[in-house]
Amino acid sequence: MRRNRLGFAGRLAAILALAVLLAACAEKKAPAPKAGAGLDPAEARAIATEAYLYGYPLVTMEMTRRVMTNVAAPENGHAPMNEFAHVRRYPPAGFRDVTMPNADTLYSTAWLDLSAGPMVLSLPDTHGRYYVMPILSAWTGVIASPGARTTGTGPQTYAITGPDWRGSLPSGMSEIKSPTNLVWILGRTSCTGSPSDYEAAHAVQNKYLLVPLPAWGKPAPPAAPGRVDPAVDMNTPVRDQVDALPAGPYFRLLAKLLRDNPPTPEDAPLLARMARLGIVPGQDFDLGALPPELALAAAGSPAAGQARMASAARSTAETINGWSVDLKMGVYDSDYGRRALTARRALAANRPQDEVYAVSTGWYRGEGKYVLRFPSGQLPPVNAFWSLTLYDGEFFFAANPLNRFSLGSRDALKHDEDGSVTIHVQHESPGPDREANWLPAPEKEFNLVLRLYWPKSAPPSILDGSWAPPEIELAR
């Protein structure tokens, strides 16, 4: 990943350039250069593709927000804005809201609009139960991760504030400053899935609290019903909705979102290039305003951007024993391509210190018989727990007769005679004596993801390369 290491002078220049650009956007009387002036089709296509990748996380977040908040009251992991929705069971095979969901923790999710003021997040004493409460900006960067690793499991209170808020907070309340007014909280609470542990985890979830700052410490008023928009597509997976957007509507939405979710100073050079195509924060974008040959070139940017992401999937992470391991998720700086790819494949990914994802680089089919063998004493080194999850060709859960989507350290895995642990991944049962270690696979293609929750930092550790996941092999 390339890091933008601007010195003070360079950063100041970038800030001034961005300020000038935004001021020009806000000044209605200021004459704007004609969209497309001085560009040829190749340049227009290149700029549009850059803009597509740059805006992909922001557009994906907005489209996800629309689906997940399009309810009158909290239900099935959806809730109106500024309210928690708690998932009370592991997601089923038909779950399509977020790619690569986990079957290890119960989600507690909330979408916040900070334009009206701060929201207070209150977290209870979980009495040692592992949880992580990542807070994401509209650009998908993790701006804070309260939880077992960072702040412990005792009670905590935070005020999540927007980019323009200035004020004072009550004593004992910490501020989490968001660079955008749109914020997504995607909390994860550990749960084994047993009836008794479901009950205990639900008691923790019930104490996660969100209230506007002025209402903190006062009796909670009845929640107003959310507005349901019948025009929102609640059936098509969000990723498919985003990928299907033509260039015109896509860039029109991006320009609108940029008004309320400001870009960073480091984005100024790209914003200047985007402005040459008429993509300007807060201004309506009209693809038809471009000369026909430029409009045709820009219209191909969604396909070009998606192809660029597919290509980047093979190079943005380190490959170890057939696993792609990205230790830079959650913080992207100006690596727009990697940020877009993560939003497409693993929206709301945690920081590696909280969770490491190892994704198999190969695709497998159910007629094959595969094993993942951990030698004795070499199970994934974690402070919390680990799991191996199977996904279908679209990175969603695959239905199976055991309703089992993952296996890991919290399962009663059988050890081999030499102390090793072998997980069997195949469509047909490996036999009654091996079913405890069987991860059922679909008949068609599938992928595997190994998750390490709160990986150990001291060797052996995946964070420093002193531990690596073993290779997936064909069963002997």
Short mmCIF file of N, CA and C in Angstrom, two decimals, residues 330-409:
data_model
loop_
_atom_site.label_atom_id
_atom_site.label_comp_id
_atom_site.label_asym_id
_atom_site.label_seq_id
_atom_site.Cartn_x
_atom_site.Cartn_y
_atom_site.Cartn_z
N GLY A 330 -9.28 -1.88 7.08
CA GLY A 330 -9.85 -0.93 8.03
C GLY A 330 -9.21 0.44 8.01
N VAL A 331 -7.97 0.55 7.50
CA VAL A 331 -7.28 1.84 7.37
C VAL A 331 -6.67 1.86 5.96
N TYR A 332 -7.11 2.79 5.12
CA TYR A 332 -6.77 2.72 3.70
C TYR A 332 -5.98 3.91 3.18
N ASP A 333 -5.91 5.01 3.92
CA ASP A 333 -5.24 6.21 3.45
C ASP A 333 -5.75 6.56 2.04
N SER A 334 -4.85 6.68 1.07
CA SER A 334 -5.28 7.05 -0.28
C SER A 334 -5.22 5.88 -1.26
N ASP A 335 -5.25 4.66 -0.74
CA ASP A 335 -5.26 3.49 -1.61
C ASP A 335 -6.71 3.19 -2.00
N TYR A 336 -7.20 3.95 -2.98
CA TYR A 336 -8.61 3.88 -3.35
C TYR A 336 -9.00 2.52 -3.92
N GLY A 337 -8.11 1.92 -4.68
CA GLY A 337 -8.43 0.63 -5.27
C GLY A 337 -8.61 -0.46 -4.22
N ARG A 338 -7.72 -0.51 -3.24
CA ARG A 338 -7.84 -1.53 -2.19
C ARG A 338 -9.04 -1.27 -1.31
N ARG A 339 -9.32 0.00 -1.07
CA ARG A 339 -10.51 0.35 -0.28
C ARG A 339 -11.78 -0.09 -1.00
N ALA A 340 -11.84 0.12 -2.32
CA ALA A 340 -13.00 -0.29 -3.10
C ALA A 340 -13.15 -1.80 -3.10
N LEU A 341 -12.04 -2.50 -3.27
CA LEU A 341 -12.09 -3.96 -3.29
C LEU A 341 -12.59 -4.50 -1.96
N THR A 342 -12.13 -3.94 -0.85
CA THR A 342 -12.58 -4.41 0.46
C THR A 342 -14.07 -4.15 0.63
N ALA A 343 -14.55 -2.99 0.16
CA ALA A 343 -15.97 -2.69 0.26
C ALA A 343 -16.80 -3.67 -0.56
N ARG A 344 -16.24 -4.13 -1.66
CA ARG A 344 -16.97 -5.04 -2.53
C ARG A 344 -16.98 -6.46 -1.98
N ARG A 345 -15.87 -6.88 -1.36
CA ARG A 345 -15.76 -8.26 -0.92
C ARG A 345 -15.98 -8.45 0.58
N ALA A 346 -15.67 -7.47 1.38
CA ALA A 346 -15.76 -7.63 2.84
C ALA A 346 -16.13 -6.30 3.48
N LEU A 347 -17.29 -5.78 3.12
CA LEU A 347 -17.72 -4.49 3.64
C LEU A 347 -17.71 -4.50 5.17
N ALA A 348 -17.17 -3.42 5.75
CA ALA A 348 -17.09 -3.26 7.21
C ALA A 348 -16.05 -4.18 7.83
N ALA A 349 -14.97 -4.45 7.10
CA ALA A 349 -13.90 -5.29 7.64
C ALA A 349 -13.25 -4.61 8.84
N ASN A 350 -12.88 -5.43 9.82
CA ASN A 350 -12.23 -4.92 11.03
C ASN A 350 -10.76 -4.62 10.78
N ARG A 351 -10.16 -3.90 11.71
CA ARG A 351 -8.72 -3.74 11.71
C ARG A 351 -8.08 -5.08 12.05
N PRO A 352 -6.88 -5.36 11.51
CA PRO A 352 -6.26 -6.67 11.75
C PRO A 352 -5.98 -6.96 13.21
N GLN A 353 -5.77 -5.96 14.03
CA GLN A 353 -5.52 -6.21 15.45
C GLN A 353 -6.76 -6.81 16.13
N ASP A 354 -7.93 -6.54 15.55
CA ASP A 354 -9.16 -7.12 16.09
C ASP A 354 -9.54 -8.42 15.39
N GLU A 355 -9.26 -8.48 14.10
CA GLU A 355 -9.64 -9.68 13.36
C GLU A 355 -8.82 -9.75 12.07
N VAL A 356 -8.22 -10.89 11.83
CA VAL A 356 -7.48 -11.12 10.59
C VAL A 356 -8.27 -12.09 9.72
N TYR A 357 -8.42 -11.72 8.45
CA TYR A 357 -9.10 -12.57 7.49
C TYR A 357 -8.05 -13.20 6.58
N ALA A 358 -8.04 -14.51 6.49
CA ALA A 358 -7.22 -15.21 5.51
C ALA A 358 -8.17 -15.86 4.52
N VAL A 359 -8.13 -15.42 3.27
CA VAL A 359 -9.07 -15.88 2.24
C VAL A 359 -8.34 -16.84 1.30
N SER A 360 -8.92 -17.99 1.06
CA SER A 360 -8.26 -18.95 0.16
C SER A 360 -8.17 -18.35 -1.24
N THR A 361 -7.00 -18.45 -1.84
CA THR A 361 -6.80 -17.87 -3.17
C THR A 361 -7.40 -18.75 -4.26
N GLY A 362 -7.57 -20.02 -3.97
CA GLY A 362 -8.18 -20.92 -4.95
C GLY A 362 -9.66 -21.08 -4.72
N TRP A 363 -10.35 -21.47 -5.78
CA TRP A 363 -11.76 -21.80 -5.67
C TRP A 363 -11.90 -23.32 -5.75
N TYR A 364 -12.83 -23.86 -5.02
CA TYR A 364 -12.98 -25.30 -4.91
C TYR A 364 -14.40 -25.70 -5.31
N ARG A 365 -14.58 -26.98 -5.59
CA ARG A 365 -15.89 -27.49 -5.96
C ARG A 365 -16.24 -28.68 -5.06
N GLY A 366 -17.53 -28.85 -4.84
CA GLY A 366 -18.00 -29.84 -3.87
C GLY A 366 -17.65 -31.27 -4.18
N GLU A 367 -17.38 -31.58 -5.47
CA GLU A 367 -17.03 -32.97 -5.76
C GLU A 367 -15.63 -33.33 -5.27
N GLY A 368 -14.83 -32.32 -4.95
CA GLY A 368 -13.50 -32.57 -4.40
C GLY A 368 -13.58 -32.82 -2.90
N LYS A 369 -12.57 -33.47 -2.37
CA LYS A 369 -12.48 -33.71 -0.94
C LYS A 369 -11.20 -33.06 -0.44
N TYR A 370 -11.36 -32.08 0.45
CA TYR A 370 -10.23 -31.27 0.89
C TYR A 370 -10.07 -31.36 2.40
N VAL A 371 -8.85 -31.11 2.86
CA VAL A 371 -8.59 -31.09 4.30
C VAL A 371 -7.72 -29.89 4.64
N LEU A 372 -7.94 -29.37 5.83
CA LEU A 372 -7.08 -28.34 6.41
C LEU A 372 -6.55 -28.95 7.70
N ARG A 373 -5.24 -29.24 7.71
CA ARG A 373 -4.65 -29.97 8.84
C ARG A 373 -3.72 -29.05 9.63
N PHE A 374 -4.07 -28.85 10.91
CA PHE A 374 -3.22 -28.08 11.82
C PHE A 374 -2.36 -29.06 12.62
N PRO A 375 -1.04 -29.00 12.48
CA PRO A 375 -0.18 -29.88 13.27
C PRO A 375 -0.38 -29.65 14.76
N SER A 376 0.03 -30.61 15.54
CA SER A 376 -0.10 -30.52 17.00
C SER A 376 0.56 -29.25 17.53
N GLY A 377 -0.17 -28.50 18.34
CA GLY A 377 0.37 -27.29 18.93
C GLY A 377 0.43 -26.10 18.00
N GLN A 378 -0.16 -26.20 16.79
CA GLN A 378 -0.07 -25.11 15.83
C GLN A 378 -1.44 -24.62 15.37
N LEU A 379 -2.43 -24.70 16.24
CA LEU A 379 -3.71 -24.08 15.94
C LEU A 379 -3.54 -22.57 15.89
N PRO A 380 -4.45 -21.85 15.22
CA PRO A 380 -4.29 -20.40 15.09
C PRO A 380 -4.09 -19.72 16.45
N PRO A 381 -3.03 -18.91 16.61
CA PRO A 381 -2.75 -18.26 17.89
C PRO A 381 -3.60 -17.00 18.09
N VAL A 382 -4.56 -17.07 19.02
CA VAL A 382 -5.50 -15.98 19.24
C VAL A 382 -5.70 -15.74 20.72
N ASN A 383 -6.11 -14.52 21.05
CA ASN A 383 -6.52 -14.19 22.42
C ASN A 383 -8.00 -14.47 22.63
N ALA A 384 -8.78 -14.46 21.55
CA ALA A 384 -10.21 -14.71 21.65
C ALA A 384 -10.54 -16.10 21.08
N PHE A 385 -10.77 -16.20 19.78
CA PHE A 385 -11.09 -17.49 19.17
C PHE A 385 -10.85 -17.40 17.67
N TRP A 386 -10.92 -18.53 16.96
CA TRP A 386 -10.74 -18.56 15.52
C TRP A 386 -11.83 -19.42 14.89
N SER A 387 -12.01 -19.23 13.57
CA SER A 387 -13.02 -20.03 12.85
C SER A 387 -12.62 -20.17 11.39
N LEU A 388 -13.09 -21.24 10.77
CA LEU A 388 -12.97 -21.46 9.34
C LEU A 388 -14.39 -21.44 8.77
N THR A 389 -14.66 -20.51 7.84
CA THR A 389 -16.00 -20.32 7.30
C THR A 389 -16.00 -20.61 5.80
N LEU A 390 -17.07 -21.24 5.34
CA LEU A 390 -17.22 -21.56 3.92
C LEU A 390 -18.25 -20.64 3.29
N TYR A 391 -17.93 -20.12 2.09
CA TYR A 391 -18.84 -19.26 1.34
C TYR A 391 -19.02 -19.81 -0.07
N ASP A 392 -20.18 -19.51 -0.65
CA ASP A 392 -20.41 -19.91 -2.04
C ASP A 392 -19.68 -18.97 -2.99
N GLY A 393 -19.93 -19.11 -4.28
CA GLY A 393 -19.22 -18.33 -5.27
C GLY A 393 -19.47 -16.85 -5.20
N GLU A 394 -20.49 -16.41 -4.45
CA GLU A 394 -20.80 -14.99 -4.31
C GLU A 394 -20.43 -14.47 -2.93
N PHE A 395 -19.70 -15.26 -2.15
CA PHE A 395 -19.26 -14.89 -0.80
C PHE A 395 -20.42 -14.76 0.18
N PHE A 396 -21.40 -15.67 0.03
CA PHE A 396 -22.49 -15.79 1.00
C PHE A 396 -22.50 -17.21 1.54
N PHE A 397 -23.24 -17.43 2.64
CA PHE A 397 -23.33 -18.77 3.20
C PHE A 397 -23.99 -19.73 2.22
N ALA A 398 -23.54 -20.97 2.25
CA ALA A 398 -24.11 -22.02 1.41
C ALA A 398 -24.96 -22.95 2.26
N ALA A 399 -26.22 -23.14 1.86
CA ALA A 399 -27.11 -24.02 2.62
C ALA A 399 -26.57 -25.44 2.65
N ASN A 400 -26.75 -26.13 3.77
CA ASN A 400 -26.29 -27.50 3.90
C ASN A 400 -27.15 -28.21 4.96
N PRO A 401 -27.17 -29.54 4.94
CA PRO A 401 -28.07 -30.28 5.85
C PRO A 401 -27.77 -30.08 7.33
N LEU A 402 -26.53 -29.74 7.68
CA LEU A 402 -26.20 -29.53 9.09
C LEU A 402 -26.43 -28.08 9.52
N ASN A 403 -26.75 -27.20 8.56
CA ASN A 403 -26.86 -25.77 8.84
C ASN A 403 -25.60 -25.27 9.54
N ARG A 404 -24.45 -25.77 9.05
CA ARG A 404 -23.15 -25.45 9.62
C ARG A 404 -22.36 -24.66 8.58
N PHE A 405 -21.97 -23.44 8.96
CA PHE A 405 -21.25 -22.57 8.03
C PHE A 405 -19.79 -22.37 8.43
N SER A 406 -19.45 -22.74 9.66
CA SER A 406 -18.07 -22.56 10.11
C SER A 406 -17.73 -23.59 11.17
N LEU A 407 -16.43 -23.79 11.37
CA LEU A 407 -15.90 -24.61 12.45
C LEU A 407 -14.71 -23.88 13.05
N GLY A 408 -14.47 -24.10 14.34
CA GLY A 408 -13.36 -23.40 14.93
C GLY A 408 -13.08 -23.82 16.35
N SER A 409 -12.39 -22.93 17.07
CA SER A 409 -11.89 -23.26 18.40
C SER A 409 -12.99 -23.46 19.42
#
